[in-house]
Amino acid sequence: MIAALALGRKGSVGFPGKNLVPVLGRPLAWYPLEAARRAERVDRVFLSTDDERLMDLARDRDAEVIERPAELCTPEALGEDAYAHGYREIVRRVGEAELMVLLFCNAPTVTAELIDEGIEALRADPERDSAVSVSVYNMWSPLRARRVGEDGLLHPFVPFETFGNPATLNCDRDSQGDVYFADMGVSVVRPRCLERLEEGLLPQKWMGRRIFPLRQSGGLDVDYEWQVGQAEAYLRAHGYAPAAQVQTP
């Protein structure tokens, strides 16, 4: 059995109500739930939440609801702990899972095909812990990262020596090679990753240590209102039109 588990809590400080904000005429959370529903290799879809409106949306998309406990619904609660809780509840309800497909309600940049690709990547190599969607964002290379020092000025966030000889570095955003970021579209993981979170790599320990990249372009999780336009561009590029122009499957 392969289960998909999406996370979405009610409270959001930076972008209140983001999981239900309209994107091309549909709630943001509709897209990851729909991708999981359409994936050929996913058997059951679950949503972990404390939001009644998200619960209604999940049931409309044939997803089963897991009511998340209050201690996992605070701004300080970690996604990895919510995933682990949801995984344990799924096992309690339906038994052992072969693989888990992990999604976020505010990450619409995922397709059914990408989910199936991740599942096949793990089936092809039992040594892989996970298969994770990644996008190239060379403009956000760690070489370009800065922090504000005690003097109020900008300083390198990471010492330049970390990247090699500073004399060979330059401002070309592509000069250090492609920079891949886990874009939160999807993480297909083996159950052991959720059973032994402490063994996983930071910052997303649910991915384990041997992480296979599912390459795509323009993926992101929406945390600010200005990111909605980028999400819409991705969705249009993957065949979605505004809801008023199509019939929802």
PDB file of C-alpha atoms in Angstrom:
ATOM      1  CA  MET A   1       0.000   0.000   0.000  1.00  0.00           C
ATOM      2  CA  ILE A   2       1.264   3.453  -0.924  1.00  0.00           C
ATOM      3  CA  ALA A   3      -0.274   6.339   0.997  1.00  0.00           C
ATOM      4  CA  ALA A   4      -0.092  10.063   0.321  1.00  0.00           C
ATOM      5  CA  LEU A   5      -0.101  12.349   3.349  1.00  0.00           C
ATOM      6  CA  ALA A   6      -0.605  16.108   3.035  1.00  0.00           C
ATOM      7  CA  LEU A   7      -0.056  18.588   5.851  1.00  0.00           C
ATOM      8  CA  GLY A   8      -1.967  21.823   6.347  1.00  0.00           C
ATOM      9  CA  ARG A   9      -2.725  23.589   9.592  1.00  0.00           C
ATOM     10  CA  LYS A  10      -5.119  26.450  10.219  1.00  0.00           C
ATOM     11  CA  GLY A  11      -2.788  29.072  11.654  1.00  0.00           C
ATOM     12  CA  SER A  12      -0.378  31.022   9.461  1.00  0.00           C
ATOM     13  CA  VAL A  13       1.275  34.182  10.684  1.00  0.00           C
ATOM     14  CA  GLY A  14       3.025  35.344   7.518  1.00  0.00           C
ATOM     15  CA  PHE A  15       0.170  34.614   5.111  1.00  0.00           C
ATOM     16  CA  PRO A  16      -3.104  33.974   6.965  1.00  0.00           C
ATOM     17  CA  GLY A  17      -5.365  31.463   5.240  1.00  0.00           C
ATOM     18  CA  LYS A  18      -2.731  30.592   2.651  1.00  0.00           C
ATOM     19  CA  ASN A  19      -3.797  26.961   2.240  1.00  0.00           C
ATOM     20  CA  LEU A  20      -7.195  28.066   0.938  1.00  0.00           C
ATOM     21  CA  VAL A  21      -6.201  31.182  -1.000  1.00  0.00           C
ATOM     22  CA  PRO A  22      -7.642  31.064  -4.554  1.00  0.00           C
ATOM     23  CA  VAL A  23      -5.091  30.076  -7.197  1.00  0.00           C
ATOM     24  CA  LEU A  24      -6.494  29.926 -10.730  1.00  0.00           C
ATOM     25  CA  GLY A  25      -9.903  29.826  -9.082  1.00  0.00           C
ATOM     26  CA  ARG A  26      -9.209  26.831  -6.831  1.00  0.00           C
ATOM     27  CA  PRO A  27      -7.994  26.654  -3.228  1.00  0.00           C
ATOM     28  CA  LEU A  28      -4.207  26.304  -3.010  1.00  0.00           C
ATOM     29  CA  ALA A  29      -4.513  22.960  -1.200  1.00  0.00           C
ATOM     30  CA  TRP A  30      -6.638  21.549  -4.033  1.00  0.00           C
ATOM     31  CA  TYR A  31      -3.565  21.024  -6.218  1.00  0.00           C
ATOM     32  CA  PRO A  32      -1.433  18.661  -4.115  1.00  0.00           C
ATOM     33  CA  LEU A  33      -4.546  16.681  -3.164  1.00  0.00           C
ATOM     34  CA  GLU A  34      -5.534  16.428  -6.816  1.00  0.00           C
ATOM     35  CA  ALA A  35      -2.029  15.348  -7.852  1.00  0.00           C
ATOM     36  CA  ALA A  36      -2.110  12.564  -5.251  1.00  0.00           C
ATOM     37  CA  ARG A  37      -5.605  11.528  -6.322  1.00  0.00           C
ATOM     38  CA  ARG A  38      -4.527  11.258  -9.952  1.00  0.00           C
ATOM     39  CA  ALA A  39      -1.243   9.442  -9.301  1.00  0.00           C
ATOM     40  CA  GLU A  40      -1.585   5.905 -10.632  1.00  0.00           C
ATOM     41  CA  ARG A  41       0.551   4.326  -7.914  1.00  0.00           C
ATOM     42  CA  VAL A  42      -1.039   6.002  -4.876  1.00  0.00           C
ATOM     43  CA  ASP A  43      -3.634   3.844  -3.132  1.00  0.00           C
ATOM     44  CA  ARG A  44      -4.922   6.122  -0.340  1.00  0.00           C
ATOM     45  CA  VAL A  45      -4.769   9.884   0.233  1.00  0.00           C
ATOM     46  CA  PHE A  46      -4.782  11.462   3.701  1.00  0.00           C
ATOM     47  CA  LEU A  47      -4.764  15.005   5.049  1.00  0.00           C
ATOM     48  CA  SER A  48      -3.473  15.924   8.502  1.00  0.00           C
ATOM     49  CA  THR A  49      -5.023  19.198   9.687  1.00  0.00           C
ATOM     50  CA  ASP A  50      -6.860  21.135  12.362  1.00  0.00           C
ATOM     51  CA  ASP A  51      -8.727  23.252   9.798  1.00  0.00           C
ATOM     52  CA  GLU A  52     -12.401  22.361   9.269  1.00  0.00           C
ATOM     53  CA  ARG A  53     -12.446  23.956   5.821  1.00  0.00           C
ATOM     54  CA  LEU A  54      -9.444  21.912   4.738  1.00  0.00           C
ATOM     55  CA  MET A  55     -11.192  18.824   6.069  1.00  0.00           C
ATOM     56  CA  ASP A  56     -14.166  19.574   3.824  1.00  0.00           C
ATOM     57  CA  LEU A  57     -11.887  20.131   0.833  1.00  0.00           C
ATOM     58  CA  ALA A  58     -10.065  16.855   1.519  1.00  0.00           C
ATOM     59  CA  ARG A  59     -13.289  14.863   1.657  1.00  0.00           C
ATOM     60  CA  ASP A  60     -14.417  16.454  -1.616  1.00  0.00           C
ATOM     61  CA  ARG A  61     -11.164  15.172  -3.180  1.00  0.00           C
ATOM     62  CA  ASP A  62     -11.643  11.647  -1.784  1.00  0.00           C
ATOM     63  CA  ALA A  63      -8.969  12.145   0.887  1.00  0.00           C
ATOM     64  CA  GLU A  64      -9.247  10.779   4.419  1.00  0.00           C
ATOM     65  CA  VAL A  65      -8.857  13.213   7.307  1.00  0.00           C
ATOM     66  CA  ILE A  66      -6.447  12.878  10.205  1.00  0.00           C
ATOM     67  CA  GLU A  67      -7.210  15.391  12.940  1.00  0.00           C
ATOM     68  CA  ARG A  68      -3.877  16.752  14.054  1.00  0.00           C
ATOM     69  CA  PRO A  69      -3.372  17.140  17.824  1.00  0.00           C
ATOM     70  CA  ALA A  70      -3.108  20.664  19.194  1.00  0.00           C
ATOM     71  CA  GLU A  71       0.565  20.349  20.130  1.00  0.00           C
ATOM     72  CA  LEU A  72       1.389  19.791  16.450  1.00  0.00           C
ATOM     73  CA  CYS A  73      -0.601  22.840  15.299  1.00  0.00           C
ATOM     74  CA  THR A  74       1.512  25.602  16.826  1.00  0.00           C
ATOM     75  CA  PRO A  75       3.883  27.850  14.842  1.00  0.00           C
ATOM     76  CA  GLU A  76       6.757  26.109  16.627  1.00  0.00           C
ATOM     77  CA  ALA A  77       5.652  22.572  15.716  1.00  0.00           C
ATOM     78  CA  LEU A  78       7.868  20.860  13.135  1.00  0.00           C
ATOM     79  CA  GLY A  79       6.543  19.399   9.919  1.00  0.00           C
ATOM     80  CA  GLU A  80       8.627  16.275  10.479  1.00  0.00           C
ATOM     81  CA  ASP A  81       6.759  15.546  13.713  1.00  0.00           C
ATOM     82  CA  ALA A  82       3.392  16.072  12.028  1.00  0.00           C
ATOM     83  CA  TYR A  83       4.414  13.697   9.246  1.00  0.00           C
ATOM     84  CA  ALA A  84       5.536  11.088  11.781  1.00  0.00           C
ATOM     85  CA  HIS A  85       2.227  11.413  13.639  1.00  0.00           C
ATOM     86  CA  GLY A  86       0.232  11.101  10.429  1.00  0.00           C
ATOM     87  CA  TYR A  87       2.246   8.070   9.364  1.00  0.00           C
ATOM     88  CA  ARG A  88       1.579   6.305  12.661  1.00  0.00           C
ATOM     89  CA  GLU A  89      -2.142   7.031  12.321  1.00  0.00           C
ATOM     90  CA  ILE A  90      -2.190   5.646   8.789  1.00  0.00           C
ATOM     91  CA  VAL A  91      -0.480   2.451   9.927  1.00  0.00           C
ATOM     92  CA  ARG A  92      -3.002   2.156  12.752  1.00  0.00           C
ATOM     93  CA  ARG A  93      -5.908   2.520  10.326  1.00  0.00           C
ATOM     94  CA  VAL A  94      -4.830   0.565   7.267  1.00  0.00           C
ATOM     95  CA  GLY A  95      -1.634  -1.328   8.079  1.00  0.00           C
ATOM     96  CA  GLU A  96       1.941  -1.117   6.864  1.00  0.00           C
ATOM     97  CA  ALA A  97       2.853   1.107   3.937  1.00  0.00           C
ATOM     98  CA  GLU A  98       5.365   0.317   1.214  1.00  0.00           C
ATOM     99  CA  LEU A  99       6.102   4.005   0.647  1.00  0.00           C
ATOM    100  CA  MET A 100       4.791   7.346   1.862  1.00  0.00           C
ATOM    101  CA  VAL A 101       4.132  10.309  -0.442  1.00  0.00           C
ATOM    102  CA  LEU A 102       4.531  13.488   1.611  1.00  0.00           C
ATOM    103  CA  LEU A 103       2.892  16.732   0.490  1.00  0.00           C
ATOM    104  CA  PHE A 104       2.198  20.223   1.810  1.00  0.00           C
ATOM    105  CA  CYS A 105      -1.115  22.019   1.291  1.00  0.00           C
ATOM    106  CA  ASN A 106       0.742  25.229   0.436  1.00  0.00           C
ATOM    107  CA  ALA A 107       2.975  23.523  -2.176  1.00  0.00           C
ATOM    108  CA  PRO A 108       0.900  23.249  -5.376  1.00  0.00           C
ATOM    109  CA  THR A 109       3.850  22.662  -7.698  1.00  0.00           C
ATOM    110  CA  VAL A 110       3.464  18.906  -8.022  1.00  0.00           C
ATOM    111  CA  THR A 111       1.932  16.633 -10.622  1.00  0.00           C
ATOM    112  CA  ALA A 112       0.644  13.077 -10.583  1.00  0.00           C
ATOM    113  CA  GLU A 113       3.420  12.143 -13.000  1.00  0.00           C
ATOM    114  CA  LEU A 114       6.084  13.519 -10.648  1.00  0.00           C
ATOM    115  CA  ILE A 115       4.650  11.502  -7.763  1.00  0.00           C
ATOM    116  CA  ASP A 116       4.682   8.310  -9.833  1.00  0.00           C
ATOM    117  CA  GLU A 117       8.235   9.066 -10.969  1.00  0.00           C
ATOM    118  CA  GLY A 118       9.332   9.312  -7.339  1.00  0.00           C
ATOM    119  CA  ILE A 119       7.685   6.019  -6.457  1.00  0.00           C
ATOM    120  CA  GLU A 120       9.395   4.258  -9.348  1.00  0.00           C
ATOM    121  CA  ALA A 121      12.748   5.795  -8.397  1.00  0.00           C
ATOM    122  CA  LEU A 122      12.555   4.156  -4.973  1.00  0.00           C
ATOM    123  CA  ARG A 123      11.331   0.847  -6.336  1.00  0.00           C
ATOM    124  CA  ALA A 124      14.293   0.842  -8.727  1.00  0.00           C
ATOM    125  CA  ASP A 125      16.887   1.170  -5.951  1.00  0.00           C
ATOM    126  CA  PRO A 126      16.220  -0.117  -2.417  1.00  0.00           C
ATOM    127  CA  GLU A 127      19.235   1.827  -1.126  1.00  0.00           C
ATOM    128  CA  ARG A 128      17.527   5.155  -1.757  1.00  0.00           C
ATOM    129  CA  ASP A 129      15.770   6.628   1.266  1.00  0.00           C
ATOM    130  CA  SER A 130      13.642   9.116  -0.619  1.00  0.00           C
ATOM    131  CA  ALA A 131      12.911  10.792  -3.931  1.00  0.00           C
ATOM    132  CA  VAL A 132      12.360  14.526  -3.596  1.00  0.00           C
ATOM    133  CA  SER A 133      11.291  17.238  -6.042  1.00  0.00           C
ATOM    134  CA  VAL A 134      13.980  19.849  -6.585  1.00  0.00           C
ATOM    135  CA  SER A 135      14.233  23.037  -8.605  1.00  0.00           C
ATOM    136  CA  VAL A 136      17.326  24.948  -9.706  1.00  0.00           C
ATOM    137  CA  TYR A 137      17.562  28.421  -8.188  1.00  0.00           C
ATOM    138  CA  ASN A 138      21.072  29.622  -8.967  1.00  0.00           C
ATOM    139  CA  MET A 139      20.100  33.167  -8.015  1.00  0.00           C
ATOM    140  CA  TRP A 140      19.796  31.927  -4.422  1.00  0.00           C
ATOM    141  CA  SER A 141      23.234  30.324  -4.331  1.00  0.00           C
ATOM    142  CA  PRO A 142      24.601  30.220  -0.759  1.00  0.00           C
ATOM    143  CA  LEU A 143      27.564  32.171  -2.142  1.00  0.00           C
ATOM    144  CA  ARG A 144      25.217  35.149  -2.477  1.00  0.00           C
ATOM    145  CA  ALA A 145      23.704  34.848   1.003  1.00  0.00           C
ATOM    146  CA  ARG A 146      24.364  37.673   3.474  1.00  0.00           C
ATOM    147  CA  ARG A 147      23.621  38.425   7.104  1.00  0.00           C
ATOM    148  CA  VAL A 148      23.469  41.758   8.932  1.00  0.00           C
ATOM    149  CA  GLY A 149      26.342  41.993  11.393  1.00  0.00           C
ATOM    150  CA  GLU A 150      26.558  43.793  14.708  1.00  0.00           C
ATOM    151  CA  ASP A 151      27.922  46.784  12.776  1.00  0.00           C
ATOM    152  CA  GLY A 152      24.660  46.991  10.822  1.00  0.00           C
ATOM    153  CA  LEU A 153      26.402  46.054   7.564  1.00  0.00           C
ATOM    154  CA  LEU A 154      26.107  43.059   5.279  1.00  0.00           C
ATOM    155  CA  HIS A 155      28.552  40.191   5.687  1.00  0.00           C
ATOM    156  CA  PRO A 156      28.828  36.769   3.989  1.00  0.00           C
ATOM    157  CA  PHE A 157      26.392  34.317   5.566  1.00  0.00           C
ATOM    158  CA  VAL A 158      28.830  31.509   4.762  1.00  0.00           C
ATOM    159  CA  PRO A 159      32.607  32.194   4.708  1.00  0.00           C
ATOM    160  CA  PHE A 160      33.770  32.453   1.098  1.00  0.00           C
ATOM    161  CA  GLU A 161      36.502  29.909   1.781  1.00  0.00           C
ATOM    162  CA  THR A 162      33.761  27.302   2.057  1.00  0.00           C
ATOM    163  CA  PHE A 163      33.366  27.493  -1.718  1.00  0.00           C
ATOM    164  CA  GLY A 164      37.069  27.171  -2.542  1.00  0.00           C
ATOM    165  CA  ASN A 165      39.628  29.807  -3.341  1.00  0.00           C
ATOM    166  CA  PRO A 166      37.944  33.236  -3.008  1.00  0.00           C
ATOM    167  CA  ALA A 167      40.211  34.539  -5.769  1.00  0.00           C
ATOM    168  CA  THR A 168      38.410  32.282  -8.258  1.00  0.00           C
ATOM    169  CA  LEU A 169      34.875  33.322  -7.267  1.00  0.00           C
ATOM    170  CA  ASN A 170      32.791  35.829  -9.205  1.00  0.00           C
ATOM    171  CA  CYS A 171      29.307  37.337  -9.278  1.00  0.00           C
ATOM    172  CA  ASP A 172      27.994  35.158 -12.121  1.00  0.00           C
ATOM    173  CA  ARG A 173      25.057  33.324 -10.612  1.00  0.00           C
ATOM    174  CA  ASP A 174      25.923  30.184 -12.590  1.00  0.00           C
ATOM    175  CA  SER A 175      29.635  30.195 -11.750  1.00  0.00           C
ATOM    176  CA  GLN A 176      29.311  27.652  -8.928  1.00  0.00           C
ATOM    177  CA  GLY A 177      27.214  25.192 -10.900  1.00  0.00           C
ATOM    178  CA  ASP A 178      23.522  24.488 -10.473  1.00  0.00           C
ATOM    179  CA  VAL A 179      22.081  24.985  -6.993  1.00  0.00           C
ATOM    180  CA  TYR A 180      19.262  22.553  -6.240  1.00  0.00           C
ATOM    181  CA  PHE A 181      16.666  23.304  -3.602  1.00  0.00           C
ATOM    182  CA  ALA A 182      14.080  20.872  -2.292  1.00  0.00           C
ATOM    183  CA  ASP A 183      11.001  22.785  -3.457  1.00  0.00           C
ATOM    184  CA  MET A 184       8.522  20.938  -1.166  1.00  0.00           C
ATOM    185  CA  GLY A 185       6.398  19.751  -4.081  1.00  0.00           C
ATOM    186  CA  VAL A 186       6.704  16.110  -3.041  1.00  0.00           C
ATOM    187  CA  SER A 187       8.855  13.792  -0.937  1.00  0.00           C
ATOM    188  CA  VAL A 188       8.394  10.080  -1.578  1.00  0.00           C
ATOM    189  CA  VAL A 189       9.982   8.355   1.426  1.00  0.00           C
ATOM    190  CA  ARG A 190      10.438   4.920   2.879  1.00  0.00           C
ATOM    191  CA  PRO A 191       8.646   4.331   6.197  1.00  0.00           C
ATOM    192  CA  ARG A 192      12.003   3.948   7.956  1.00  0.00           C
ATOM    193  CA  CYS A 193      12.632   7.663   7.369  1.00  0.00           C
ATOM    194  CA  LEU A 194       9.579   8.541   9.477  1.00  0.00           C
ATOM    195  CA  GLU A 195      10.265   5.859  12.040  1.00  0.00           C
ATOM    196  CA  ARG A 196      13.849   7.082  12.609  1.00  0.00           C
ATOM    197  CA  LEU A 197      13.705  10.829  12.042  1.00  0.00           C
ATOM    198  CA  GLU A 198      16.793  11.394  14.156  1.00  0.00           C
ATOM    199  CA  GLU A 199      18.910   9.709  11.450  1.00  0.00           C
ATOM    200  CA  GLY A 200      17.823  12.049   8.645  1.00  0.00           C
ATOM    201  CA  LEU A 201      19.737  14.986   7.210  1.00  0.00           C
ATOM    202  CA  LEU A 202      18.895  18.530   8.170  1.00  0.00           C
ATOM    203  CA  PRO A 203      16.864  20.537   7.462  1.00  0.00           C
ATOM    204  CA  GLN A 204      14.150  18.102   6.288  1.00  0.00           C
ATOM    205  CA  LYS A 205      14.949  15.004   8.289  1.00  0.00           C
ATOM    206  CA  TRP A 206      11.983  13.057   6.911  1.00  0.00           C
ATOM    207  CA  MET A 207      13.987  12.664   3.659  1.00  0.00           C
ATOM    208  CA  GLY A 208      16.549  10.344   5.243  1.00  0.00           C
ATOM    209  CA  ARG A 209      20.137  10.500   3.990  1.00  0.00           C
ATOM    210  CA  ARG A 210      20.204   8.959   0.504  1.00  0.00           C
ATOM    211  CA  ILE A 211      17.999  11.400  -1.387  1.00  0.00           C
ATOM    212  CA  PHE A 212      17.221  11.019  -5.084  1.00  0.00           C
ATOM    213  CA  PRO A 213      16.404  14.262  -6.973  1.00  0.00           C
ATOM    214  CA  LEU A 214      13.201  14.590  -8.963  1.00  0.00           C
ATOM    215  CA  ARG A 215      14.189  17.497 -11.175  1.00  0.00           C
ATOM    216  CA  GLN A 216      11.607  20.056 -12.167  1.00  0.00           C
ATOM    217  CA  SER A 217      11.442  23.822 -12.694  1.00  0.00           C
ATOM    218  CA  GLY A 218       9.761  26.563 -10.720  1.00  0.00           C
ATOM    219  CA  GLY A 219       8.670  24.533  -7.709  1.00  0.00           C
ATOM    220  CA  LEU A 220       7.968  26.247  -4.406  1.00  0.00           C
ATOM    221  CA  ASP A 221       5.838  26.267  -1.282  1.00  0.00           C
ATOM    222  CA  VAL A 222       3.753  29.417  -0.938  1.00  0.00           C
ATOM    223  CA  ASP A 223       4.484  31.301   2.276  1.00  0.00           C
ATOM    224  CA  TYR A 224       3.864  34.861   1.068  1.00  0.00           C
ATOM    225  CA  GLU A 225       1.158  36.412  -1.075  1.00  0.00           C
ATOM    226  CA  TRP A 226       3.644  37.555  -3.711  1.00  0.00           C
ATOM    227  CA  GLN A 227       4.498  33.910  -4.468  1.00  0.00           C
ATOM    228  CA  VAL A 228       0.990  33.130  -5.744  1.00  0.00           C
ATOM    229  CA  GLY A 229       1.893  34.443  -9.204  1.00  0.00           C
ATOM    230  CA  GLN A 230       4.812  32.030  -9.500  1.00  0.00           C
ATOM    231  CA  ALA A 231       2.597  29.141  -8.442  1.00  0.00           C
ATOM    232  CA  GLU A 232       0.054  30.117 -11.082  1.00  0.00           C
ATOM    233  CA  ALA A 233       2.779  30.251 -13.751  1.00  0.00           C
ATOM    234  CA  TYR A 234       3.861  26.706 -12.843  1.00  0.00           C
ATOM    235  CA  LEU A 235       0.298  25.418 -12.907  1.00  0.00           C
ATOM    236  CA  ARG A 236      -0.466  27.028 -16.258  1.00  0.00           C
ATOM    237  CA  ALA A 237       2.698  25.471 -17.672  1.00  0.00           C
ATOM    238  CA  HIS A 238       1.436  22.075 -16.483  1.00  0.00           C
ATOM    239  CA  GLY A 239      -1.957  22.304 -18.143  1.00  0.00           C
ATOM    240  CA  TYR A 240      -4.185  24.062 -15.616  1.00  0.00           C
ATOM    241  CA  ALA A 241      -6.509  26.802 -16.807  1.00  0.00           C
ATOM    242  CA  PRO A 242      -8.581  29.046 -14.539  1.00  0.00           C
ATOM    243  CA  ALA A 243     -11.397  27.067 -12.953  1.00  0.00           C
ATOM    244  CA  ALA A 244     -14.073  29.140 -14.692  1.00  0.00           C
ATOM    245  CA  GLN A 245     -12.824  27.800 -18.040  1.00  0.00           C
ATOM    246  CA  VAL A 246     -12.742  24.098 -17.142  1.00  0.00           C
ATOM    247  CA  GLN A 247     -14.810  21.514 -15.351  1.00  0.00           C
ATOM    248  CA  THR A 248     -13.139  20.225 -12.213  1.00  0.00           C
ATOM    249  CA  PRO A 249     -12.447  16.487 -12.553  1.00  0.00           C
TER     250      PRO A 249
END
